[in-house]
Amino acid sequence: MSSSRPSPLLAGVLLPFVLVACGGASGDRGGASPLTLQESATQYAIGDGRSVVELDRAQWRLRWRDADGAELTVDAAPSGVMSNPDYARFNDKQDGIDKAYPGLPTITDQPFAYLAGETWHAALRPTAVTLQGREAIVAVQTDDGAGATLTLRFADDGTLRLRYAPQAAGVTAVSTVWQADEGDSWFGGGQRFSGFNLRNTALPLWISHGPGANREGSTNEIAAPFFWCPCGWGAALASDARGEIVFARRSERDDAVRATIEDDALDLVYYRGTPAQMLSAHTARVGRPQWTPPDWMWRPMVWQDSDTSTESVRKLVDGMIERDIPLGAVWLDNPWDAGKASFDFDPARFDDADALIREVHDKGVRFMVWLSPFVSGDAQTLATQNGWTVTGTRADGNDATYYPTRGIDTHLDFTNAAAYAWWRDGLRRLIARGVDGVKVDRGEEDLSDDSVWANGLPNRLNHNAYVGLYHKAIYDAFAAARPSGDFAIFARGGWNGSAQWAGHWAADNTSLLGELGLTQALRSLLSLSVSGFAFNGSDIGGYAGARQDLGEAAGGIPLLPPTEATYIRWTQLGALSPIMQTPVPPWWVSARAVTVYRRYATLHDRLVPYIAAAARRTIADGTPIVRPLPYAYPDDADAVAADDEYLFGDDLLVAPATTLASGLPLSTRRVYLPAGRWRDFWSGAVHEGPQTRLELIDLETLPLYVRDGAELPTGVTAGELP
């Protein structure tokens, strides 16, 4: 997009106009310029000295331009209403719950449109503009005669905030659409497994764990209604409502980006500038991490599923220590407790949990446990009696909280203040026993539209926001018990702002190389990082429930992945991720895996000061630890195209291999080196960028380059690693 053609009004074309200026509101910061309104026979132009909104008077079209006249974004030309190509495929309700959000039966590519009853209505033209402080109030004529109001706020941070409020009765959805040029790419959206570049994809604004929940064959646990283009603009939907964003998808319109939400008004935020500037503005608005994590949170971690007991914990911790593998924490996965929300250990699994916690701590390792938002046993009885659960999910009274095949646990209603406080305080009792952090599972449950919540809002408005309330209750418990910030929180689900309360991990990727496994984990790392979820990682080796359940006994069963190659390649990605953790200790795989894992875990462990410094920058200005090349070099077309590489902090360039050459224990990897001098971490060879290199790499080697002049922590050289 980003046309450099100046606006006719800004270029000084002699058209009759009226100039109106309105002083900034008394509460404005930083001496922001007053708004101006230029009104001609064909156009309204509203600006604040940094950007300008142009509204055509004859028909609806909104353009947003930079102060120099360069076009940032423009509404797409409409063609009309159409059937939604996804609706028939994904509208598969059971007990009122879809596996994946299907969208609406009909959609429209008319900008600033709304659905009332079964009919879409469109904005026709602006009829008047009034300036009030830093806001412009636009009266909009609509095709049903009801009208609408568009409020434009030129915020002090340079963003443009829009609220489109139709005045018709019974509005159930609002939609808008932007022009997409042929070379445009978009990034963000939260955790995206199907592709880092969002072009030709749909982003369901409905977090869900089930297979296919993102409509692209994978899950949709962490979503953000935020995206940016290297061309200089981005946008966010400032709403928790159910909806979708479709990015120039060939099955719909390959020249437009459409955003639709199921609400009675549309709240948007437009960003401009470099990707770094846009992400900084976005994270400042939705919230950055509220605590500075301790160094141990960045150290390697281990856990296993199902077989959780005193003995299994000892085997994990002692197994790492005996093999001289760095270890920061051990997680106790499900099941470990005496009942969900009991916040107590299962005595059948742990004869003396407090002694075990002390034992682990004495070995220099931190102790974490698994949590869910469910209640069971005595906790369920108490919560139900007090009206603290979500009800009405199923007509038969069995409150299935997931798509029916995914479980039937009862959901605590975190919109109920009493329930929130009871659950938070139960966790505080557990923290007092020495628990250092939590692995936060679930929270993205597919509750039906019949669900009843304490706050009175419908499920379509509560569902996405719920995960943030759940995470904040955990954060509140730890922050009260450990105000120094000496704790770690990692969550599977996420939505706007939940990165304030937790880091995140990509959960349950299949234990395979390529598109079904490791490639998804790489995309998750990249997309989360540029969506405001900077503290993230994935399950090294993937998640193969049966393997974790059987533990070492599964080592000789070839049908239970990960294979040695899968595990080693995943280890390399994990070592150059902010969070390094594995549900499969390397001795379950092979002796070679132990050797490679030790080397990369040591590298990661020695990088802790480097990672911690990058994390502090995330907290200060939103800069992620992982910086994909389209984010770091948006003006370099080759870097934007190299969307499977990233900077790890300021000075390390990482190009993970996620596949093997057919029939060979090798990988070929095309590596793009941006401008500057780069030293191969392993060989020491120096290369001048920009250039593209074709690397032939053995299984044990990760393509890794160091920026010339970088100062890395002690011991971070190839020759000093074990």
XYZ file of C-alpha atoms in Angstrom:
722
model
C 0.000 0.000 0.000
C 1.737 3.192 1.208
C 1.200 5.369 -1.830
C 3.383 8.476 -1.830
C 0.880 10.484 -3.840
C -0.004 13.596 -1.799
C -3.535 14.480 -0.855
C -5.042 17.119 -3.163
C -5.853 19.248 -0.142
C -2.402 18.847 1.343
C -0.716 19.494 -1.992
C -2.323 22.904 -2.226
C -4.647 22.266 -5.156
C -6.921 25.274 -5.390
C -10.231 23.911 -4.167
C -12.676 25.961 -2.123
C -12.542 24.896 1.518
C -13.284 26.056 5.022
C -10.609 25.628 7.708
C -11.749 25.074 11.263
C -9.346 24.614 14.194
C -10.217 23.300 17.626
C -7.819 23.442 20.576
C -6.709 20.301 22.342
C -8.551 19.143 25.444
C -7.177 20.392 28.751
C -6.135 16.880 29.767
C -3.942 16.273 26.682
C -0.269 15.490 27.297
C 2.762 16.611 25.375
C 1.321 19.754 23.831
C -0.490 17.953 21.016
C -1.478 20.151 18.067
C -5.110 21.196 17.776
C -7.291 19.377 15.296
C -8.013 21.050 11.989
C -10.905 20.472 9.626
C -10.552 21.267 5.931
C -13.903 21.101 4.195
C -14.292 21.257 0.409
C -17.079 20.365 -1.989
C -15.710 16.832 -2.358
C -14.011 16.000 0.909
C -13.530 16.460 4.625
C -9.911 16.377 5.838
C -9.325 16.130 9.599
C -5.794 16.275 10.981
C -3.634 16.919 14.017
C -0.361 17.817 12.314
C 0.881 14.210 12.409
C -1.747 12.435 10.339
C -4.869 13.268 8.341
C -8.172 11.451 7.816
C -9.889 12.175 4.507
C -13.579 11.377 3.993
C -15.120 11.528 0.531
C -18.421 13.376 0.594
C -20.117 11.742 -2.420
C -19.685 8.129 -1.261
C -18.160 6.388 1.714
C -14.380 6.107 1.645
C -11.943 6.856 4.460
C -8.233 7.423 3.852
C -5.600 7.829 6.551
C -2.466 9.698 5.539
C 0.773 10.660 7.199
C 1.545 14.339 7.615
C 3.640 14.281 4.428
C 0.666 13.023 2.429
C 1.771 9.396 2.133
C -1.232 7.077 2.215
C -1.250 4.725 5.190
C -4.514 2.902 4.616
C -7.736 3.318 2.681
C -11.113 1.599 2.768
C -11.578 -0.933 -0.011
C -14.098 -0.327 -2.774
C -17.149 -2.473 -1.979
C -18.865 -5.036 -4.171
C -21.648 -6.129 -1.809
C -22.952 -8.936 0.386
C -21.952 -12.557 -0.193
C -22.216 -15.974 1.397
C -19.406 -16.761 3.812
C -17.320 -19.558 2.225
C -16.291 -20.820 5.685
C -19.712 -20.966 7.277
C -20.894 -24.222 5.678
C -17.565 -25.927 6.500
C -17.273 -24.906 10.136
C -20.845 -24.513 11.370
C -20.879 -27.972 12.998
C -22.443 -27.289 16.380
C -22.811 -29.995 18.986
C -24.566 -28.922 22.181
C -24.359 -25.353 20.914
C -20.564 -25.469 20.445
C -18.568 -25.309 17.197
C -15.150 -26.929 16.798
C -14.036 -23.739 15.091
C -15.677 -20.332 14.885
C -17.443 -20.435 11.495
C -18.061 -16.719 11.057
C -21.476 -15.438 10.015
C -23.665 -16.958 7.274
C -23.279 -13.847 5.142
C -20.478 -11.319 4.996
C -19.995 -7.953 3.366
C -17.027 -6.118 1.904
C -18.707 -2.759 2.447
C -16.641 -0.567 4.785
C -18.324 0.417 8.058
C -21.299 -1.868 7.542
C -23.559 -3.468 10.131
C -25.945 -6.399 10.418
C -29.466 -5.802 11.739
C -31.719 -8.828 11.613
C -30.560 -10.741 8.546
C -29.692 -7.667 6.476
C -26.368 -5.901 6.091
C -26.527 -2.121 5.875
C -23.798 0.184 4.648
C -22.420 3.635 5.315
C -23.265 5.880 2.358
C -21.531 9.182 3.054
C -20.518 11.574 5.817
C -22.947 14.433 6.292
C -21.270 16.600 8.927
C -18.112 16.822 11.031
C -17.824 18.432 14.455
C -14.570 18.922 16.371
C -14.585 18.407 20.129
C -11.152 18.629 21.725
C -9.034 15.832 20.268
C -12.061 14.151 18.716
C -13.897 14.551 15.438
C -17.554 13.467 15.465
C -18.719 12.390 12.011
C -22.422 12.031 11.233
C -22.885 9.173 8.760
C -25.789 8.557 6.407
C -26.630 4.850 6.054
C -28.703 2.978 3.492
C -31.475 2.158 5.994
C -31.913 5.798 7.014
C -31.051 5.087 10.668
C -27.648 6.724 10.458
C -24.465 6.149 12.445
C -21.774 8.085 14.261
C -18.063 7.731 13.584
C -15.859 9.171 16.322
C -12.215 9.788 15.442
C -9.742 10.410 18.239
C -6.207 11.500 17.409
C -4.396 10.079 20.413
C -1.293 11.567 21.967
C 0.761 8.490 21.040
C 0.141 9.075 17.328
C -2.497 6.381 16.957
C -5.925 7.005 15.489
C -8.838 5.587 17.453
C -12.180 5.063 15.767
C -15.586 4.128 17.106
C -18.343 3.374 14.619
C -21.757 3.246 16.309
C -24.812 2.465 14.145
C -28.059 3.957 15.446
C -30.313 1.192 14.104
C -32.047 -1.162 16.526
C -30.982 -4.787 16.854
C -27.430 -4.503 15.480
C -25.619 -7.833 15.987
C -22.431 -7.402 13.965
C -20.268 -4.665 12.492
C -17.714 -4.979 9.710
C -15.168 -2.956 7.782
C -12.692 -3.570 4.983
C -9.347 -2.126 3.885
C -7.635 -2.110 0.523
C -4.833 -4.652 0.099
C -2.198 -4.134 -2.549
C -0.550 -7.044 -4.308
C 2.749 -6.895 -2.447
C 1.358 -6.311 1.040
C 2.078 -8.697 3.900
C 0.612 -8.708 7.398
C 1.940 -10.128 10.626
C 0.637 -10.527 14.166
C -2.679 -12.093 15.102
C -1.328 -13.933 18.140
C -0.185 -17.547 17.815
C -0.437 -18.598 14.184
C 0.533 -22.148 13.261
C -0.491 -22.179 9.596
C 1.803 -19.362 8.489
C 3.637 -16.366 9.881
C 2.591 -14.121 6.999
C -1.161 -13.684 7.428
C -1.889 -13.044 3.759
C -4.435 -15.501 2.328
C -5.503 -16.655 5.803
C -8.410 -16.134 8.173
C -7.843 -15.198 11.815
C -10.755 -16.398 13.988
C -11.155 -14.041 16.928
C -12.253 -16.940 19.108
C -9.579 -18.717 21.114
C -9.938 -22.501 21.125
C -7.790 -25.582 21.561
C -9.478 -28.092 19.286
C -7.922 -29.472 16.098
C -8.771 -27.199 13.191
C -9.902 -24.392 15.479
C -7.909 -21.867 13.453
C -9.555 -23.187 10.243
C -6.115 -24.086 8.913
C -5.672 -27.515 10.499
C -4.387 -26.494 13.904
C -5.397 -24.946 17.198
C -6.211 -21.350 18.117
C -5.315 -20.990 21.794
C -3.732 -17.531 21.648
C -5.246 -14.893 19.390
C -4.876 -11.140 19.185
C -7.087 -8.869 17.053
C -3.967 -6.933 16.053
C -1.872 -6.913 12.885
C 0.708 -4.763 11.145
C 2.128 -4.344 7.676
C 5.810 -3.564 6.978
C 4.440 -0.899 4.631
C 3.801 1.329 7.651
C 0.332 0.794 9.086
C -1.458 -1.638 11.367
C -4.740 -1.981 13.211
C -6.365 -3.571 16.228
C -9.960 -4.270 17.151
C -10.372 -2.841 20.650
C -12.995 -5.396 21.599
C -13.327 -8.837 23.184
C -16.175 -9.759 20.858
C -16.258 -12.870 18.735
C -15.302 -12.223 15.134
C -12.693 -12.703 12.442
C -10.130 -10.894 10.317
C -9.592 -12.194 6.779
C -6.377 -11.165 5.027
C -6.676 -10.938 1.228
C -7.795 -14.535 0.996
C -8.211 -15.797 -2.530
C -11.488 -17.552 -1.716
C -13.013 -14.214 -0.718
C -11.176 -11.100 -1.976
C -7.448 -11.089 -2.594
C -7.367 -7.291 -2.694
C -8.928 -6.570 0.694
C -8.593 -7.179 4.432
C -11.955 -7.617 6.206
C -12.662 -7.373 9.934
C -16.028 -8.410 11.385
C -17.135 -8.663 15.026
C -20.391 -9.712 16.659
C -21.150 -6.530 18.571
C -23.289 -3.424 18.176
C -20.362 -1.060 17.574
C -16.881 -1.268 16.075
C -13.880 0.052 18.007
C -10.632 0.274 16.040
C -7.118 1.520 16.662
C -4.945 2.462 13.685
C -1.162 2.365 14.122
C 1.535 3.853 11.921
C 5.316 3.826 11.606
C 7.818 0.990 11.741
C 6.761 -2.410 13.075
C 8.722 -1.613 16.239
C 6.801 1.636 16.700
C 3.455 -0.031 16.054
C 4.117 -2.933 18.419
C 5.332 -0.511 21.077
C 2.145 1.546 20.772
C -0.029 -1.571 20.812
C 1.606 -3.121 23.892
C 1.457 0.218 25.700
C -2.295 0.210 25.092
C -3.179 -3.415 25.924
C -0.497 -3.895 28.591
C 3.053 -5.215 28.913
C 4.318 -7.723 31.500
C 3.594 -6.387 34.972
C 6.539 -8.082 36.671
C 10.237 -8.460 35.927
C 10.747 -12.231 35.832
C 13.567 -13.758 37.870
C 16.586 -15.098 36.015
C 15.605 -18.692 36.787
C 12.509 -18.304 34.595
C 14.817 -18.098 31.588
C 16.747 -21.269 32.502
C 15.943 -24.700 30.940
C 12.939 -26.523 32.439
C 11.516 -30.051 32.321
C 8.181 -31.794 32.960
C 6.257 -34.912 32.026
C 2.582 -35.686 31.635
C 0.271 -38.007 33.595
C 2.864 -40.044 35.498
C 3.334 -37.330 38.131
C 4.587 -38.430 41.536
C 7.388 -37.977 44.035
C 9.403 -40.585 42.167
C 8.852 -39.115 38.696
C 9.871 -35.651 39.891
C 13.050 -37.047 41.435
C 13.892 -38.905 38.235
C 13.518 -35.745 36.165
C 15.580 -33.538 38.469
C 18.261 -36.085 39.300
C 18.441 -37.238 35.691
C 19.341 -33.725 34.535
C 21.800 -33.137 37.370
C 23.531 -36.506 36.905
C 24.005 -35.778 33.198
C 25.371 -32.283 33.888
C 22.434 -30.612 32.103
C 21.431 -27.141 33.374
C 17.996 -27.061 34.993
C 16.076 -24.085 36.334
C 12.717 -25.625 37.243
C 10.631 -28.784 37.183
C 6.903 -28.626 36.413
C 4.313 -31.007 37.870
C 1.780 -31.605 35.151
C -1.745 -32.959 35.443
C -2.674 -34.851 37.562
C -0.838 -33.814 40.712
C -3.566 -32.422 42.950
C -6.300 -33.811 45.176
C -8.936 -32.189 42.967
C -9.158 -29.181 40.692
C -9.145 -25.989 42.781
C -8.208 -27.969 45.892
C -4.717 -26.421 45.764
C -3.433 -29.463 47.596
C -1.333 -32.449 46.599
C -2.794 -35.884 45.922
C -1.609 -37.979 48.891
C -1.644 -41.101 46.706
C 1.039 -39.532 44.525
C 2.940 -37.464 47.106
C 3.384 -38.828 50.607
C 5.151 -35.627 51.757
C 4.855 -32.854 49.199
C 6.451 -30.230 51.441
C 9.528 -32.395 51.873
C 9.710 -32.885 48.092
C 9.552 -29.121 47.502
C 12.409 -28.628 49.977
C 14.398 -31.407 48.347
C 14.027 -29.876 44.885
C 14.938 -26.419 46.194
C 18.014 -27.826 47.942
C 19.207 -29.045 44.545
C 19.009 -25.496 43.167
C 15.848 -26.167 41.134
C 12.512 -24.339 41.312
C 9.164 -26.124 41.717
C 6.069 -25.434 39.575
C 2.620 -27.007 39.253
C -0.132 -27.290 36.635
C -3.381 -25.310 36.996
C -6.731 -25.188 35.219
C -9.830 -22.993 35.632
C -11.968 -26.003 36.561
C -13.429 -27.167 39.861
C -14.009 -30.748 40.963
C -14.790 -32.734 44.100
C -15.335 -30.677 47.262
C -14.307 -27.473 45.423
C -17.000 -28.059 42.830
C -19.621 -28.638 45.517
C -18.683 -25.409 47.287
C -18.486 -23.366 44.085
C -21.809 -24.680 42.839
C -23.558 -23.980 46.129
C -22.287 -20.393 46.057
C -23.228 -19.789 42.412
C -19.582 -19.446 41.364
C -19.647 -21.630 38.251
C -20.615 -20.944 34.666
C -23.983 -22.596 34.036
C -26.339 -23.251 31.161
C -23.719 -24.664 28.829
C -25.739 -27.769 28.003
C -29.437 -28.379 28.138
C -28.966 -31.635 30.064
C -27.242 -29.768 32.906
C -23.879 -31.436 32.278
C -21.730 -28.330 32.007
C -19.357 -29.453 29.277
C -16.839 -26.686 29.014
C -15.237 -27.826 25.774
C -16.408 -29.041 22.418
C -18.012 -32.275 23.640
C -15.156 -34.595 22.734
C -12.678 -32.514 24.760
C -13.853 -32.855 28.358
C -16.687 -32.083 30.768
C -15.119 -30.227 33.689
C -17.086 -27.479 35.419
C -15.858 -23.960 34.872
C -15.230 -21.449 37.677
C -16.773 -18.084 36.780
C -13.967 -15.559 37.154
C -16.400 -12.731 36.330
C -17.820 -13.348 39.823
C -15.750 -11.283 42.283
C -16.318 -13.715 45.159
C -15.306 -16.711 43.055
C -12.241 -14.838 41.828
C -11.124 -13.998 45.379
C -11.768 -17.537 46.695
C -9.718 -19.142 43.919
C -6.901 -16.558 44.150
C -6.598 -17.036 47.906
C -6.530 -20.817 47.522
C -3.535 -20.428 45.227
C -1.839 -18.151 47.781
C -1.940 -21.008 50.285
C -0.144 -23.219 47.798
C 2.485 -20.557 47.088
C 3.130 -20.286 50.824
C 4.230 -23.924 50.765
C 7.066 -23.086 48.372
C 5.560 -23.402 44.889
C 7.539 -21.014 42.664
C 5.358 -20.830 39.588
C 2.591 -22.379 37.544
C 1.918 -23.895 34.169
C -1.522 -22.479 33.329
C -3.492 -24.827 31.117
C -6.846 -24.414 29.374
C -8.933 -21.273 29.778
C -9.929 -21.134 26.094
C -12.972 -23.349 26.581
C -15.731 -23.362 23.962
C -18.680 -22.496 26.187
C -21.983 -22.322 24.343
C -24.032 -19.207 23.682
C -26.506 -20.368 26.337
C -23.900 -20.087 29.089
C -24.808 -17.865 32.024
C -22.148 -15.592 33.531
C -22.160 -13.501 36.711
C -21.391 -10.283 34.835
C -24.516 -10.683 32.691
C -22.677 -10.496 29.364
C -23.290 -13.045 26.624
C -20.726 -15.735 25.937
C -19.671 -14.088 22.659
C -18.319 -11.168 24.712
C -17.023 -13.154 27.721
C -15.274 -16.067 26.033
C -12.075 -14.342 24.877
C -11.776 -12.062 27.885
C -12.185 -14.947 30.348
C -8.610 -16.134 29.924
C -7.274 -12.750 31.055
C -9.340 -12.851 34.252
C -8.094 -16.372 34.941
C -4.465 -15.355 34.440
C -4.808 -12.169 36.452
C -6.123 -14.127 39.453
C -2.913 -16.170 39.323
C -0.761 -13.079 38.933
C -2.528 -11.368 41.847
C -1.841 -14.358 44.090
C 1.868 -14.456 43.249
C 2.348 -10.673 43.298
C 0.853 -10.510 46.801
C 2.899 -13.433 48.094
C 6.126 -12.515 46.296
C 6.180 -8.768 45.599
C 9.808 -9.034 44.473
C 8.599 -10.817 41.321
C 10.286 -14.116 42.158
C 7.824 -16.312 40.286
C 7.040 -17.676 36.829
C 3.687 -18.048 35.049
C 3.310 -19.790 31.680
C -0.087 -20.053 29.990
C -1.468 -22.029 27.074
C -4.335 -19.682 26.232
C -4.132 -15.976 25.568
C -5.991 -12.909 24.380
C -5.451 -9.151 24.259
C -3.517 -8.043 27.321
C -3.022 -11.459 28.908
C 0.742 -11.065 28.408
C 0.559 -8.664 31.357
C 0.035 -11.625 33.654
C 1.834 -14.567 32.061
C 4.334 -15.884 29.587
C 3.011 -18.398 27.044
C 3.922 -21.696 25.465
C 2.809 -23.329 22.230
C 0.982 -26.400 23.426
C 0.423 -29.835 21.999
C 2.247 -29.546 18.668
C 2.547 -32.977 17.088
C 5.936 -34.619 17.629
C 6.960 -34.426 13.982
C 9.270 -32.415 11.791
C 7.767 -30.066 9.239
C 4.295 -28.658 8.764
C 2.533 -30.812 11.355
C 4.990 -30.165 14.155
C 8.251 -28.252 14.404
C 7.437 -25.757 11.645
C 4.292 -24.830 13.573
C 6.370 -24.227 16.685
C 8.671 -21.866 14.768
C 5.706 -19.936 13.404
C 4.220 -19.727 16.881
C 7.461 -18.285 18.235
C 7.559 -15.633 15.525
C 3.898 -14.659 15.487
C 3.508 -14.493 19.255
C 6.616 -12.346 19.545
C 5.324 -9.645 17.192
C 1.795 -9.731 18.645
C 2.666 -8.629 22.167
C 3.447 -12.065 23.724
C 7.218 -11.761 24.036
C 7.827 -14.365 26.769
C 7.136 -17.586 24.881
C 8.437 -20.979 23.765
C 7.230 -24.467 22.803
C 7.332 -28.083 23.994
C 10.730 -29.396 22.866
C 10.018 -32.628 21.030
C 6.346 -31.777 20.687
C 3.540 -33.297 22.683
C 2.829 -37.004 22.296
C 0.604 -37.863 25.203
C 1.227 -41.596 25.083
C 4.983 -41.067 25.142
C 4.818 -38.825 28.172
C 2.384 -41.204 29.883
C 4.701 -44.183 29.466
C 7.908 -42.277 30.171
C 11.140 -44.188 29.644
C 9.178 -47.345 28.859
C 8.187 -45.795 25.525
C 11.794 -45.456 24.375
C 11.736 -48.680 22.394
C 8.357 -48.105 20.757
C 8.948 -46.521 17.330
C 5.332 -45.430 16.920
C 5.664 -43.006 19.810
C 7.562 -39.890 18.685
C 9.670 -37.809 18.966
C 12.326 -39.397 16.833
C 15.937 -38.490 17.512
C 15.993 -36.055 14.584
C 12.755 -34.375 15.663
C 13.983 -33.988 19.222
C 17.383 -32.597 18.257
C 16.035 -30.061 15.779
C 13.402 -28.969 18.334
C 16.089 -28.651 21.000
C 17.888 -26.125 18.790
C 14.753 -24.009 18.358
C 14.014 -24.225 22.082
C 17.499 -23.102 23.041
C 17.107 -19.906 21.009
C 13.625 -19.176 22.358
C 12.875 -17.082 25.456
C 11.370 -20.118 27.251
C 13.266 -23.407 26.960
C 11.317 -26.379 28.304
C 10.699 -29.986 27.402
C 8.111 -32.632 28.329
C 10.556 -35.324 27.158
C 13.906 -35.560 28.967
C 16.586 -36.364 26.393
C 17.530 -39.776 27.819
C 14.088 -40.977 26.800
C 15.230 -40.445 23.208
C 18.882 -41.475 22.797
C 22.421 -41.005 24.055
C 23.045 -38.652 21.140
C 20.026 -36.600 22.134
C 21.492 -36.247 25.643
C 24.775 -34.927 24.225
C 23.072 -32.426 21.911
C 20.541 -31.333 24.509
C 23.326 -30.712 27.049
C 25.176 -28.489 24.562
C 22.154 -26.369 23.638
C 20.763 -26.208 27.168
C 24.161 -24.933 28.293
C 24.101 -22.316 25.525
C 20.642 -21.183 26.605
C 21.629 -21.168 30.271
C 24.682 -19.014 29.613
C 22.518 -16.609 27.603
C 20.285 -15.925 30.625
C 21.769 -12.445 31.302
C 21.287 -11.601 27.608
C 17.673 -12.876 27.632
C 16.881 -11.110 30.903
C 18.188 -7.809 29.517
C 16.031 -8.227 26.408
C 13.027 -9.022 28.637
C 13.534 -5.807 30.572
C 13.408 -3.945 27.272
C 10.136 -5.709 26.458
C 8.697 -4.382 29.694
C 10.029 -0.874 28.993
C 9.004 -0.342 25.364
C 7.438 -3.524 23.967
C 10.450 -4.669 21.921
C 10.190 -8.478 21.755
C 13.055 -10.823 22.587
C 12.484 -12.647 19.285
C 12.478 -10.222 16.344
C 11.556 -11.793 13.004
C 13.260 -10.246 9.998
C 10.079 -8.580 8.652
C 9.860 -6.811 12.027
C 13.546 -5.927 12.284
C 14.130 -4.952 8.613
C 10.766 -3.816 7.166
C 12.412 -1.733 4.411
C 14.381 -4.725 3.076
C 12.161 -6.767 0.742
C 14.448 -9.794 0.990
C 14.297 -9.661 4.789
C 10.495 -9.432 4.707
C 10.458 -12.502 2.455
C 12.802 -14.363 4.864
C 9.964 -14.754 7.330
C 11.314 -17.926 8.950
C 14.405 -16.267 10.465
C 14.760 -13.995 13.463
C 17.033 -11.963 15.633
C 17.277 -13.314 19.170
C 17.880 -10.136 21.101
C 20.044 -7.543 19.414
C 22.911 -9.625 18.127
C 22.072 -13.257 17.335
C 20.594 -14.214 13.960
C 18.801 -17.575 14.025
C 17.646 -19.632 11.028
C 16.160 -22.845 12.480
C 15.943 -25.962 10.361
C 12.586 -27.682 10.775
C 12.946 -30.507 8.236
C 15.521 -33.027 6.999
C 16.665 -33.646 3.450
C 14.893 -36.703 2.074
C 16.603 -39.858 3.302
C 19.564 -37.981 4.762
C 20.503 -36.831 8.295
C 21.060 -33.363 6.830
C 19.078 -30.231 6.126
C 19.438 -27.626 3.453
C 18.628 -24.145 4.666
C 18.506 -20.885 2.767
C 19.756 -18.169 5.126
C 19.397 -14.467 4.460
C 21.969 -12.229 6.137
C 20.784 -8.602 6.362
C 23.097 -5.641 5.922
C 26.137 -5.714 8.188
C 28.875 -8.173 9.103
C 27.859 -11.516 10.568
C 30.089 -14.187 12.119
C 29.132 -17.851 11.940
C 28.787 -18.896 15.596
C 30.251 -22.353 14.985
C 33.036 -21.799 12.436
C 33.933 -18.170 13.071
C 33.687 -17.357 9.338
C 32.672 -13.748 8.675
C 30.116 -12.853 6.007
C 29.067 -9.469 4.693
C 25.360 -8.843 4.285
C 23.061 -8.439 2.565
C 23.389 -11.837 0.976
C 21.555 -15.144 0.756
C 23.439 -18.324 1.566
C 22.455 -21.932 0.932
C 23.596 -23.918 3.956
C 23.978 -27.701 4.142
C 23.790 -28.447 7.856
C 24.197 -31.636 9.814
C 21.657 -32.698 12.404
C 23.550 -31.280 15.365
C 24.043 -27.768 13.944
C 21.718 -24.795 14.140
C 22.439 -21.977 11.647
C 23.419 -19.211 14.055
C 25.217 -15.941 13.358
C 26.568 -13.213 15.618
C 26.467 -9.540 14.697
C 29.935 -8.056 14.322
C 30.944 -6.264 17.511
C 28.445 -8.051 19.736
C 29.275 -8.579 23.395
C 27.748 -11.860 24.570
C 27.809 -13.289 28.103
C 30.766 -15.297 29.352
C 31.008 -18.784 27.932
C 28.838 -18.137 24.875
C 31.238 -19.395 22.218
C 31.251 -22.647 20.288
C 34.567 -23.681 21.818
C 33.329 -23.275 25.381
C 30.189 -25.385 25.035
C 30.249 -29.038 26.131
